[in-house]
Amino acid sequence: THPPSLRVVVSAVIHPAIRIQYSTSRKKRRGFIDSINTFHPKVKSALRPRSRIRVKMNLTVWLTLYLSGFAFFTYACIVADPDKSPVAKLLTQTLPGYALSGLRRLAGPKVASSFESVAEMGLVIVYLLIVLGCWSIIFTHAYDLITSSTHVSDGHKYSGYMVFVACMGSWRYASRASPGIVTARTLVRYDNYPYDDLLFPRDRICPTVKIRKLARSKYDWVTNQHIPRFDHFCGWINNAVGEENYRWFLLFLAVHVGMCFYGSIVCYWLFVGEIIDGDLLNATFFVVETGEEVKASKMVVVQFLLARHFYLSACFICMVVMGVALTLFLGFHLYLSARGMTTNEYYKWKQVIRWHKSAKRRYEEAKKEGLVTERQTQGEGKAVSSATISDDVDVGCVGPAGTSVAGDAKAASTQTGANGDRGKEGDDDDDSAILDPGPFPKNIYDRGIRENFGEIIYPRSLREDATSRWRSHLRKGGVKPSRVEPDLAVLNKPKAT
């Protein structure tokens, strides 16, 4: 007695593969559902209250909450400076401090020390939870859909295993690969870059390890090692990124970008295939609890798929969001590589830009007021050559940690004085006069895209000239040649944090 063309796909609470005819009577509809419940075990399970949608929110609200939570976590725990952001300080310093002190009082210093060691690997734990959690969903949910799907080939099951191995392998290798360690013994091996007397002044001693600071090197306070061509410390791999492992860090990023977009595309076609095979865009939906009829639309179908494949949908959204974020991060590092810079040097150059603009503005103002003499004009460019940039800043994945670039630039400007000479800003001598900073200094480490990437793929410290020079240095120090190669592995093994 009912129109056969008007079908209802029961969503959320009844197994969605079952289509029933529309009944004008809510009582008849409920009776029909109860009759299905008696002989269809899947429907019976689906009708249980635990499988119903507990919170009736539309897809927009869910996505807004998800993205807002992700953005809040990223900003508060990774991007924001705890010295300037009260929220970041609360989440990353105050609350962990209270928890640690309470644990120390309750369980003792040994347990608190062990907990603190585990907490230092917090981002690694988050990484493993996200990646392994998503892969578990793929293996348990997506692979079943691939088997029954007519739009996705079964070959993606095998390629999925390969991508998983590549993902975990690249992470493991990047976390274990040594960035290189500068010591008094290996100083000769890593001394491969000239000083630019701007970002890296010559004749400086590292106050921590008491060795000469090489150009482009930096002491990392997390690993307690002096790293050549230091880039940053990455919490996701719990390792410093330097001259000898930067290539593996880029591979780690590239593999994860490919993994996210590959998984997103496969999940997308699984959902599209279900929409086409089930003709969901032409179906009519209704809510069992209320009997309310809902006509099909793109948003309704998306909500239906989200309810039916909740975990796979969450995994799909996570892959899309992380894929975009990792693509931007990889693009940033490829840009740095093409320009012959590291992350550490990039933020140093931002200080130089601020300093140069400020010095140029002061010079132009003094020139208009007639405070600049011909002798001072002839000395243009000296300010840049003598300017120095603060190096006492920890650098993480998203830049300097614990201090601001602007603050460093201001400190550097104060140290250099009006003419760039430190410690002379109060003198009335001609040497303290305002000088023209001249043209903006060039990056001497930028040797062209090809050579820049060549130094990443084949680091200078691993090339024959560097290793030969180091072997010769060890022989002069009385070390037998047969012991040189084993020492390489020992010296480059990073300390546990």
CSV table of C-alpha atoms in Angstrom, one decimal:
chain,number,residue,atom,x,y,z
A,1,THR,CA,0.0,0.0,0.0
A,2,HIS,CA,3.1,2.3,0.1
A,3,PRO,CA,4.9,3.9,-2.8
A,4,PRO,CA,7.8,1.6,-3.7
A,5,SER,CA,9.9,4.4,-5.1
A,6,LEU,CA,10.0,6.2,-1.7
A,7,ARG,CA,12.6,4.4,0.4
A,8,VAL,CA,14.1,5.1,3.8
A,9,VAL,CA,17.6,4.3,4.8
A,10,VAL,CA,17.7,3.9,8.5
A,11,SER,CA,20.7,5.8,9.8
A,12,ALA,CA,22.7,5.9,13.0
A,13,VAL,CA,20.6,3.4,15.0
A,14,ILE,CA,19.7,0.7,12.4
A,15,HIS,CA,22.1,-1.1,10.2
A,16,PRO,CA,22.4,1.3,7.2
A,17,ALA,CA,22.4,-1.5,4.6
A,18,ILE,CA,18.7,-2.2,5.3
A,19,ARG,CA,16.1,-0.2,3.3
A,20,ILE,CA,12.5,-0.2,4.4
A,21,GLN,CA,9.4,1.3,2.9
A,22,TYR,CA,7.9,4.4,4.3
A,23,SER,CA,5.0,4.1,6.6
A,24,THR,CA,2.7,7.0,7.4
A,25,SER,CA,2.0,5.6,10.9
A,26,ARG,CA,4.8,6.0,13.5
A,27,LYS,CA,3.3,3.0,15.3
A,28,LYS,CA,3.5,0.9,12.2
A,29,ARG,CA,7.1,2.1,11.7
A,30,ARG,CA,8.0,1.1,15.2
A,31,GLY,CA,6.3,-2.3,14.8
A,32,PHE,CA,8.2,-2.9,11.6
A,33,ILE,CA,11.5,-2.1,13.3
A,34,ASP,CA,10.7,-4.3,16.2
A,35,SER,CA,10.0,-7.2,13.8
A,36,ILE,CA,13.3,-6.7,12.1
A,37,ASN,CA,14.9,-6.7,15.6
A,38,THR,CA,13.7,-10.2,16.2
A,39,PHE,CA,15.5,-11.8,13.3
A,40,HIS,CA,18.4,-9.6,12.3
A,41,PRO,CA,21.2,-9.7,14.9
A,42,LYS,CA,23.1,-6.8,13.5
A,43,VAL,CA,20.0,-4.6,13.7
A,44,LYS,CA,19.4,-5.8,17.2
A,45,SER,CA,22.9,-4.8,18.2
A,46,ALA,CA,22.5,-1.5,16.4
A,47,LEU,CA,19.3,-0.8,18.3
A,48,ARG,CA,21.0,-0.9,21.6
A,49,PRO,CA,21.2,2.5,23.3
A,50,ARG,CA,25.0,2.4,23.5
A,51,SER,CA,25.2,2.6,19.7
A,52,ARG,CA,22.9,5.5,19.4
A,53,ILE,CA,24.0,9.1,18.8
A,54,ARG,CA,24.2,10.4,22.3
A,55,VAL,CA,24.9,14.0,21.5
A,56,LYS,CA,22.8,15.4,18.7
A,57,MET,CA,25.2,17.8,17.0
A,58,ASN,CA,25.5,18.4,13.3
A,59,LEU,CA,28.7,17.8,11.4
A,60,THR,CA,29.7,21.5,11.5
A,61,VAL,CA,29.8,21.5,15.3
A,62,TRP,CA,31.8,18.3,15.5
A,63,LEU,CA,34.4,19.6,13.0
A,64,THR,CA,34.6,23.0,14.8
A,65,LEU,CA,35.2,21.3,18.1
A,66,TYR,CA,37.8,19.0,16.7
A,67,LEU,CA,39.7,21.7,14.8
A,68,SER,CA,39.5,24.1,17.7
A,69,GLY,CA,40.9,21.5,20.1
A,70,PHE,CA,43.7,20.7,17.7
A,71,ALA,CA,44.5,24.4,17.1
A,72,PHE,CA,44.4,25.1,20.9
A,73,PHE,CA,46.8,22.2,21.7
A,74,THR,CA,49.2,23.2,18.9
A,75,TYR,CA,49.3,26.8,20.0
A,76,ALA,CA,49.4,26.3,23.7
A,77,CYS,CA,51.8,23.4,23.9
A,78,ILE,CA,54.0,23.9,20.8
A,79,VAL,CA,53.8,27.3,19.3
A,80,ALA,CA,53.2,29.8,22.1
A,81,ASP,CA,56.0,31.2,24.2
A,82,PRO,CA,55.4,30.3,27.9
A,83,ASP,CA,57.1,33.6,29.0
A,84,LYS,CA,54.5,35.6,27.2
A,85,SER,CA,51.4,33.4,27.0
A,86,PRO,CA,49.7,32.7,30.4
A,87,VAL,CA,47.8,29.8,28.9
A,88,ALA,CA,51.0,28.2,27.5
A,89,LYS,CA,52.8,28.8,30.8
A,90,LEU,CA,49.9,27.2,32.7
A,91,LEU,CA,49.7,24.1,30.5
A,92,THR,CA,53.5,23.5,29.9
A,93,GLN,CA,55.0,24.7,33.2
A,94,THR,CA,52.6,25.5,36.1
A,95,LEU,CA,50.4,22.4,36.0
A,96,PRO,CA,53.3,20.0,35.2
A,97,GLY,CA,55.2,21.5,38.1
A,98,TYR,CA,52.4,21.1,40.5
A,99,ALA,CA,51.8,17.5,39.4
A,100,LEU,CA,55.5,16.7,39.7
A,101,SER,CA,55.9,18.2,43.1
A,102,GLY,CA,52.8,16.4,44.3
A,103,LEU,CA,54.0,13.1,42.9
A,104,ARG,CA,57.4,13.7,44.6
A,105,ARG,CA,55.7,14.1,48.0
A,106,LEU,CA,53.4,11.2,47.6
A,107,ALA,CA,55.6,8.6,45.8
A,108,GLY,CA,59.1,9.8,46.5
A,109,PRO,CA,61.9,11.3,44.4
A,110,LYS,CA,62.7,8.0,42.5
A,111,VAL,CA,59.2,7.7,41.1
A,112,ALA,CA,59.0,11.4,40.3
A,113,SER,CA,62.3,11.2,38.5
A,114,SER,CA,61.1,8.3,36.4
A,115,PHE,CA,57.9,10.1,35.6
A,116,GLU,CA,59.9,13.2,34.6
A,117,SER,CA,62.0,11.1,32.2
A,118,VAL,CA,58.8,9.8,30.6
A,119,ALA,CA,57.3,13.3,30.4
A,120,GLU,CA,60.3,14.5,28.5
A,121,MET,CA,59.3,12.2,25.7
A,122,GLY,CA,55.7,13.6,25.8
A,123,LEU,CA,55.6,14.5,22.1
A,124,VAL,CA,57.0,11.1,21.1
A,125,ILE,CA,54.2,9.4,23.1
A,126,VAL,CA,51.6,11.7,21.4
A,127,TYR,CA,53.1,10.8,18.0
A,128,LEU,CA,52.9,7.1,18.7
A,129,LEU,CA,49.3,7.3,20.0
A,130,ILE,CA,48.2,9.3,16.9
A,131,VAL,CA,50.0,7.3,14.3
A,132,LEU,CA,49.5,3.8,15.7
A,133,GLY,CA,45.9,4.6,16.7
A,134,CYS,CA,45.1,5.8,13.1
A,135,TRP,CA,46.8,2.7,11.6
A,136,SER,CA,44.8,0.4,13.9
A,137,ILE,CA,41.6,2.0,12.6
A,138,ILE,CA,42.8,1.6,9.0
A,139,PHE,CA,43.7,-2.1,9.5
A,140,THR,CA,40.4,-2.9,11.3
A,141,HIS,CA,37.9,-0.7,9.6
A,142,ALA,CA,39.2,0.5,6.2
A,143,TYR,CA,40.5,-2.9,5.1
A,144,ASP,CA,37.0,-4.5,5.5
A,145,LEU,CA,35.6,-1.8,3.3
A,146,ILE,CA,38.3,-2.2,0.7
A,147,THR,CA,37.4,-5.9,0.5
A,148,SER,CA,33.7,-5.1,-0.3
A,149,SER,CA,34.3,-1.9,-2.3
A,150,THR,CA,34.1,-1.9,-6.1
A,151,HIS,CA,35.8,1.5,-6.3
A,152,VAL,CA,39.1,0.7,-4.4
A,153,SER,CA,41.4,-2.0,-5.5
A,154,ASP,CA,42.5,-4.8,-3.1
A,155,GLY,CA,46.1,-3.9,-4.0
A,156,HIS,CA,45.8,-1.0,-1.6
A,157,LYS,CA,45.9,-3.4,1.3
A,158,TYR,CA,49.4,-4.5,0.4
A,159,SER,CA,50.6,-0.9,-0.4
A,160,GLY,CA,49.1,0.1,3.0
A,161,TYR,CA,51.4,-2.3,4.8
A,162,MET,CA,54.4,-0.9,2.8
A,163,VAL,CA,53.4,2.7,3.7
A,164,PHE,CA,53.1,1.7,7.4
A,165,VAL,CA,56.6,0.1,7.4
A,166,ALA,CA,58.0,3.2,5.6
A,167,CYS,CA,56.3,5.5,8.2
A,168,MET,CA,57.6,3.8,11.3
A,169,GLY,CA,61.0,3.1,9.7
A,170,SER,CA,61.6,6.7,8.8
A,171,TRP,CA,60.6,7.8,12.3
A,172,ARG,CA,62.8,5.2,13.9
A,173,TYR,CA,65.8,6.1,11.7
A,174,ALA,CA,65.4,9.9,12.2
A,175,SER,CA,65.1,9.4,16.0
A,176,ARG,CA,68.3,7.3,16.1
A,177,ALA,CA,70.5,9.0,13.6
A,178,SER,CA,73.2,11.1,15.1
A,179,PRO,CA,73.3,14.8,14.1
A,180,GLY,CA,77.1,14.8,14.7
A,181,ILE,CA,78.7,15.9,18.0
A,182,VAL,CA,81.5,18.5,18.2
A,183,THR,CA,84.1,17.7,20.8
A,184,ALA,CA,87.7,18.8,21.3
A,185,ARG,CA,88.6,15.5,19.5
A,186,THR,CA,86.2,15.9,16.5
A,187,LEU,CA,86.6,19.7,16.1
A,188,VAL,CA,88.8,19.3,13.1
A,189,ARG,CA,86.3,17.0,11.4
A,190,TYR,CA,83.4,19.5,11.6
A,191,ASP,CA,85.3,22.7,10.9
A,192,ASN,CA,84.1,23.0,7.3
A,193,TYR,CA,82.3,26.4,7.2
A,194,PRO,CA,83.8,29.9,7.2
A,195,TYR,CA,82.8,32.5,9.8
A,196,ASP,CA,80.6,35.3,8.5
A,197,ASP,CA,81.4,37.6,11.4
A,198,LEU,CA,77.7,38.4,11.7
A,199,LEU,CA,75.6,35.3,12.7
A,200,PHE,CA,78.8,33.4,13.7
A,201,PRO,CA,81.6,35.6,14.9
A,202,ARG,CA,85.1,34.0,15.1
A,203,ASP,CA,87.2,33.4,18.2
A,204,ARG,CA,84.3,32.5,20.4
A,205,ILE,CA,84.4,29.7,23.1
A,206,CYS,CA,81.4,27.6,24.0
A,207,PRO,CA,80.9,28.4,27.7
A,208,THR,CA,79.5,24.9,28.4
A,209,VAL,CA,81.9,22.5,26.7
A,210,LYS,CA,84.8,24.9,26.6
A,211,ILE,CA,85.7,24.4,22.9
A,212,ARG,CA,85.9,26.8,20.0
A,213,LYS,CA,82.5,27.5,18.5
A,214,LEU,CA,82.4,26.5,14.9
A,215,ALA,CA,80.5,28.4,12.3
A,216,ARG,CA,76.9,27.2,12.1
A,217,SER,CA,77.2,25.1,15.3
A,218,LYS,CA,75.3,25.5,18.5
A,219,TYR,CA,75.1,23.8,21.9
A,220,ASP,CA,71.8,22.0,22.4
A,221,TRP,CA,70.5,22.2,26.0
A,222,VAL,CA,68.2,19.2,25.6
A,223,THR,CA,70.7,16.6,24.4
A,224,ASN,CA,73.6,18.4,26.2
A,225,GLN,CA,75.7,18.2,23.0
A,226,HIS,CA,77.4,20.7,20.7
A,227,ILE,CA,75.8,20.1,17.3
A,228,PRO,CA,77.4,21.0,14.0
A,229,ARG,CA,75.2,22.9,11.5
A,230,PHE,CA,72.5,22.9,14.2
A,231,ASP,CA,69.0,23.2,12.9
A,232,HIS,CA,66.6,22.6,15.9
A,233,PHE,CA,65.6,20.0,18.5
A,234,CYS,CA,62.6,18.0,17.3
A,235,GLY,CA,60.4,16.7,20.1
A,236,TRP,CA,58.5,14.4,17.8
A,237,ILE,CA,61.7,12.3,17.2
A,238,ASN,CA,63.3,13.3,20.5
A,239,ASN,CA,66.5,14.1,18.8
A,240,ALA,CA,68.6,17.1,17.8
A,241,VAL,CA,68.6,17.8,14.0
A,242,GLY,CA,72.0,18.8,12.7
A,243,GLU,CA,74.5,18.3,9.9
A,244,GLU,CA,74.5,14.6,9.6
A,245,ASN,CA,70.8,13.7,10.2
A,246,TYR,CA,69.0,16.6,8.6
A,247,ARG,CA,68.5,14.5,5.4
A,248,TRP,CA,66.8,11.8,7.5
A,249,PHE,CA,64.6,14.4,9.1
A,250,LEU,CA,63.5,15.6,5.7
A,251,LEU,CA,62.8,12.0,4.6
A,252,PHE,CA,60.8,11.6,7.8
A,253,LEU,CA,58.6,14.6,6.9
A,254,ALA,CA,58.2,13.6,3.2
A,255,VAL,CA,57.1,10.0,4.1
A,256,HIS,CA,54.5,11.3,6.6
A,257,VAL,CA,53.2,13.8,4.1
A,258,GLY,CA,52.8,11.1,1.5
A,259,MET,CA,51.2,8.8,4.1
A,260,CYS,CA,48.6,11.3,5.1
A,261,PHE,CA,47.5,12.2,1.6
A,262,TYR,CA,47.6,8.6,0.4
A,263,GLY,CA,45.4,7.5,3.3
A,264,SER,CA,43.1,10.5,2.8
A,265,ILE,CA,42.6,9.7,-0.9
A,266,VAL,CA,41.8,6.0,-0.2
A,267,CYS,CA,39.3,6.8,2.6
A,268,TYR,CA,37.7,9.4,0.3
A,269,TRP,CA,37.1,6.9,-2.4
A,270,LEU,CA,35.8,4.3,0.1
A,271,PHE,CA,33.1,6.9,1.2
A,272,VAL,CA,32.3,7.9,-2.4
A,273,GLY,CA,31.9,4.2,-3.3
A,274,GLU,CA,29.5,3.7,-0.5
A,275,ILE,CA,27.4,6.7,-1.6
A,276,ILE,CA,27.3,5.5,-5.2
A,277,ASP,CA,26.6,1.9,-4.4
A,278,GLY,CA,23.9,2.7,-1.9
A,279,ASP,CA,22.4,5.5,-3.9
A,280,LEU,CA,22.4,7.5,-0.7
A,281,LEU,CA,21.8,10.9,-2.5
A,282,ASN,CA,18.4,9.7,-3.6
A,283,ALA,CA,17.4,8.1,-0.3
A,284,THR,CA,15.1,9.4,2.4
A,285,PHE,CA,16.3,9.2,6.0
A,286,PHE,CA,14.4,9.3,9.3
A,287,VAL,CA,15.3,9.3,13.0
A,288,VAL,CA,14.0,6.2,14.8
A,289,GLU,CA,13.5,7.9,18.1
A,290,THR,CA,11.3,10.7,16.8
A,291,GLY,CA,10.1,9.3,13.5
A,292,GLU,CA,11.2,12.5,11.8
A,293,GLU,CA,11.7,12.3,8.1
A,294,VAL,CA,14.9,13.8,6.6
A,295,LYS,CA,15.4,14.1,2.8
A,296,ALA,CA,18.8,13.3,1.5
A,297,SER,CA,21.3,16.1,1.0
A,298,LYS,CA,25.1,16.2,0.9
A,299,MET,CA,25.3,17.2,4.5
A,300,VAL,CA,22.8,14.5,5.6
A,301,VAL,CA,24.8,11.9,3.8
A,302,VAL,CA,28.1,13.1,5.3
A,303,GLN,CA,26.5,12.9,8.8
A,304,PHE,CA,25.2,9.4,8.0
A,305,LEU,CA,28.7,8.3,7.0
A,306,LEU,CA,30.2,10.0,10.0
A,307,ALA,CA,27.8,8.1,12.3
A,308,ARG,CA,28.2,4.7,10.6
A,309,HIS,CA,32.0,5.0,10.2
A,310,PHE,CA,32.8,7.2,13.2
A,311,TYR,CA,36.4,6.0,13.8
A,312,LEU,CA,37.3,5.9,10.2
A,313,SER,CA,35.8,9.4,9.7
A,314,ALA,CA,37.8,10.7,12.6
A,315,CYS,CA,41.0,9.1,11.1
A,316,PHE,CA,40.2,10.7,7.7
A,317,ILE,CA,39.8,14.1,9.2
A,318,CYS,CA,43.0,13.7,11.2
A,319,MET,CA,44.9,12.7,8.1
A,320,VAL,CA,43.7,15.6,6.1
A,321,VAL,CA,44.5,18.1,8.9
A,322,MET,CA,47.9,16.6,9.6
A,323,GLY,CA,48.7,16.3,5.9
A,324,VAL,CA,48.1,20.0,5.3
A,325,ALA,CA,50.2,21.0,8.4
A,326,LEU,CA,53.1,18.6,7.5
A,327,THR,CA,53.0,19.9,4.0
A,328,LEU,CA,53.5,23.5,5.1
A,329,PHE,CA,56.2,22.4,7.6
A,330,LEU,CA,58.0,20.4,4.9
A,331,GLY,CA,57.7,23.3,2.5
A,332,PHE,CA,59.3,25.6,5.1
A,333,HIS,CA,62.3,23.3,5.5
A,334,LEU,CA,62.7,22.9,1.7
A,335,TYR,CA,62.6,26.7,1.4
A,336,LEU,CA,65.3,26.9,4.1
A,337,SER,CA,67.4,24.3,2.4
A,338,ALA,CA,67.1,26.0,-1.0
A,339,ARG,CA,68.3,29.3,0.7
A,340,GLY,CA,71.2,27.6,2.4
A,341,MET,CA,69.8,28.3,6.0
A,342,THR,CA,69.0,26.2,9.0
A,343,THR,CA,66.0,26.9,11.3
A,344,ASN,CA,68.5,28.4,13.9
A,345,GLU,CA,69.9,30.7,11.2
A,346,TYR,CA,66.5,31.7,9.8
A,347,TYR,CA,65.5,33.2,13.2
A,348,LYS,CA,69.0,34.8,13.5
A,349,TRP,CA,68.4,36.5,10.1
A,350,LYS,CA,65.1,37.8,11.4
A,351,GLN,CA,67.0,39.5,14.1
A,352,VAL,CA,69.4,40.9,11.5
A,353,ILE,CA,66.6,42.3,9.5
A,354,ARG,CA,65.1,44.1,12.5
A,355,TRP,CA,68.5,45.4,13.5
A,356,HIS,CA,69.3,46.6,10.0
A,357,LYS,CA,66.0,48.4,9.6
A,358,SER,CA,66.4,50.1,12.9
A,359,ALA,CA,70.0,51.1,12.3
A,360,LYS,CA,69.1,52.4,8.8
A,361,ARG,CA,66.3,54.5,10.2
A,362,ARG,CA,68.5,56.0,12.9
A,363,TYR,CA,71.1,56.9,10.3
A,364,GLU,CA,68.6,58.5,8.0
A,365,GLU,CA,67.1,60.6,10.8
A,366,ALA,CA,70.6,61.7,12.0
A,367,LYS,CA,71.5,62.6,8.4
A,368,LYS,CA,68.5,64.8,8.1
A,369,GLU,CA,69.4,66.6,11.3
A,370,GLY,CA,73.0,67.2,10.1
A,371,LEU,CA,74.5,64.9,12.8
A,372,VAL,CA,76.4,62.8,10.2
A,373,THR,CA,79.8,64.1,9.0
A,374,GLU,CA,81.6,63.2,5.8
A,375,ARG,CA,84.0,61.1,7.8
A,376,GLN,CA,81.2,59.1,9.2
A,377,THR,CA,79.6,58.7,5.7
A,378,GLN,CA,82.9,57.2,4.4
A,379,GLY,CA,82.7,54.6,7.2
A,380,GLU,CA,79.4,53.2,6.0
A,381,GLY,CA,79.0,49.4,6.3
A,382,LYS,CA,81.2,49.1,9.4
A,383,ALA,CA,78.1,48.7,11.6
A,384,VAL,CA,77.0,45.6,9.9
A,385,SER,CA,80.4,44.0,10.0
A,386,SER,CA,80.6,44.4,13.7
A,387,ALA,CA,77.0,43.6,14.7
A,388,THR,CA,76.5,40.4,16.6
A,389,ILE,CA,73.4,38.2,17.2
A,390,SER,CA,72.5,36.5,20.4
A,391,ASP,CA,73.0,32.8,20.3
A,392,ASP,CA,71.7,31.9,23.8
A,393,VAL,CA,68.3,30.7,22.5
A,394,ASP,CA,66.9,27.2,22.3
A,395,VAL,CA,65.4,26.4,18.9
A,396,GLY,CA,62.5,24.0,18.5
A,397,CYS,CA,60.4,22.8,15.6
A,398,VAL,CA,58.5,26.2,15.4
A,399,GLY,CA,61.3,28.5,16.3
A,400,PRO,CA,63.1,30.0,19.4
A,401,ALA,CA,61.8,28.6,22.8
A,402,GLY,CA,61.7,30.6,26.0
A,403,THR,CA,62.4,34.0,24.5
A,404,SER,CA,61.2,36.1,21.6
A,405,VAL,CA,63.0,37.1,18.4
A,406,ALA,CA,62.1,40.7,18.9
A,407,GLY,CA,63.7,40.6,22.4
A,408,ASP,CA,66.9,39.1,21.0
A,409,ALA,CA,67.0,41.7,18.3
A,410,LYS,CA,66.6,44.5,20.9
A,411,ALA,CA,69.3,42.9,23.1
A,412,ALA,CA,71.6,42.6,20.1
A,413,SER,CA,71.0,46.2,19.1
A,414,THR,CA,71.8,47.3,22.7
A,415,GLN,CA,75.0,45.3,22.7
A,416,THR,CA,76.2,46.7,19.4
A,417,GLY,CA,75.3,50.3,20.2
A,418,ALA,CA,74.6,52.9,17.5
A,419,ASN,CA,77.7,52.0,15.5
A,420,GLY,CA,77.6,48.3,16.2
A,421,ASP,CA,80.6,48.3,18.7
A,422,ARG,CA,79.6,46.5,21.9
A,423,GLY,CA,80.3,48.2,25.2
A,424,LYS,CA,80.8,51.7,23.7
A,425,GLU,CA,77.4,53.1,23.5
A,426,GLY,CA,78.2,55.8,26.1
A,427,ASP,CA,81.4,57.1,24.5
A,428,ASP,CA,81.5,60.5,22.9
A,429,ASP,CA,84.4,59.5,20.7
A,430,ASP,CA,84.0,59.6,16.9
A,431,ASP,CA,84.0,55.8,17.0
A,432,SER,CA,80.6,55.9,18.7
A,433,ALA,CA,79.1,58.1,16.0
A,434,ILE,CA,76.1,56.9,14.0
A,435,LEU,CA,77.2,55.0,10.9
A,436,ASP,CA,75.3,53.9,7.8
A,437,PRO,CA,74.8,50.1,8.1
A,438,GLY,CA,75.1,49.9,4.3
A,439,PRO,CA,73.5,47.4,2.1
A,440,PHE,CA,71.8,44.3,3.7
A,441,PRO,CA,74.5,41.6,4.3
A,442,LYS,CA,74.4,38.5,2.2
A,443,ASN,CA,74.2,34.9,3.4
A,444,ILE,CA,77.6,33.5,2.6
A,445,TYR,CA,76.3,29.9,3.1
A,446,ASP,CA,73.9,30.2,0.2
A,447,ARG,CA,75.8,28.6,-2.6
A,448,GLY,CA,72.9,27.9,-5.0
A,449,ILE,CA,70.1,25.4,-4.8
A,450,ARG,CA,72.1,22.5,-6.2
A,451,GLU,CA,75.0,22.9,-3.9
A,452,ASN,CA,72.8,23.6,-0.9
A,453,PHE,CA,70.8,20.4,-1.3
A,454,GLY,CA,74.1,18.6,-2.0
A,455,GLU,CA,75.4,19.5,1.4
A,456,ILE,CA,72.2,18.1,3.0
A,457,ILE,CA,72.3,14.8,1.0
A,458,TYR,CA,76.1,14.4,1.4
A,459,PRO,CA,77.2,16.4,4.5
A,460,ARG,CA,80.6,18.0,4.4
A,461,SER,CA,81.7,16.2,7.6
A,462,LEU,CA,81.2,12.8,5.8
A,463,ARG,CA,83.1,13.7,2.7
A,464,GLU,CA,86.6,12.4,2.0
A,465,ASP,CA,88.5,15.6,2.7
A,466,ALA,CA,86.9,16.0,6.2
A,467,THR,CA,87.4,12.4,7.2
A,468,SER,CA,91.0,12.3,5.9
A,469,ARG,CA,91.8,15.5,7.8
A,470,TRP,CA,90.3,14.1,10.9
A,471,ARG,CA,92.3,10.8,10.5
A,472,SER,CA,95.5,12.7,10.1
A,473,HIS,CA,94.7,14.7,13.2
A,474,LEU,CA,94.1,11.6,15.2
A,475,ARG,CA,97.3,10.0,14.0
A,476,LYS,CA,99.2,13.1,15.1
A,477,GLY,CA,97.6,12.7,18.5
A,478,GLY,CA,98.9,9.1,18.8
A,479,VAL,CA,95.6,7.3,17.9
A,480,LYS,CA,96.1,4.1,15.9
A,481,PRO,CA,94.4,4.2,12.4
A,482,SER,CA,92.6,0.9,13.2
A,483,ARG,CA,90.8,2.7,16.0
A,484,VAL,CA,89.6,5.7,14.0
A,485,GLU,CA,86.5,4.2,12.4
A,486,PRO,CA,85.0,2.6,15.6
A,487,ASP,CA,85.5,6.0,17.4
A,488,LEU,CA,83.3,7.6,14.8
A,489,ALA,CA,80.2,5.6,15.9
A,490,VAL,CA,81.0,6.1,19.6
A,491,LEU,CA,81.5,9.8,19.3
A,492,ASN,CA,78.3,10.4,17.3
A,493,LYS,CA,76.0,8.4,19.5
A,494,PRO,CA,73.7,10.9,21.2
A,495,LYS,CA,73.2,10.9,24.9
A,496,ALA,CA,69.9,9.8,26.3
A,497,THR,CA,67.7,12.6,27.5
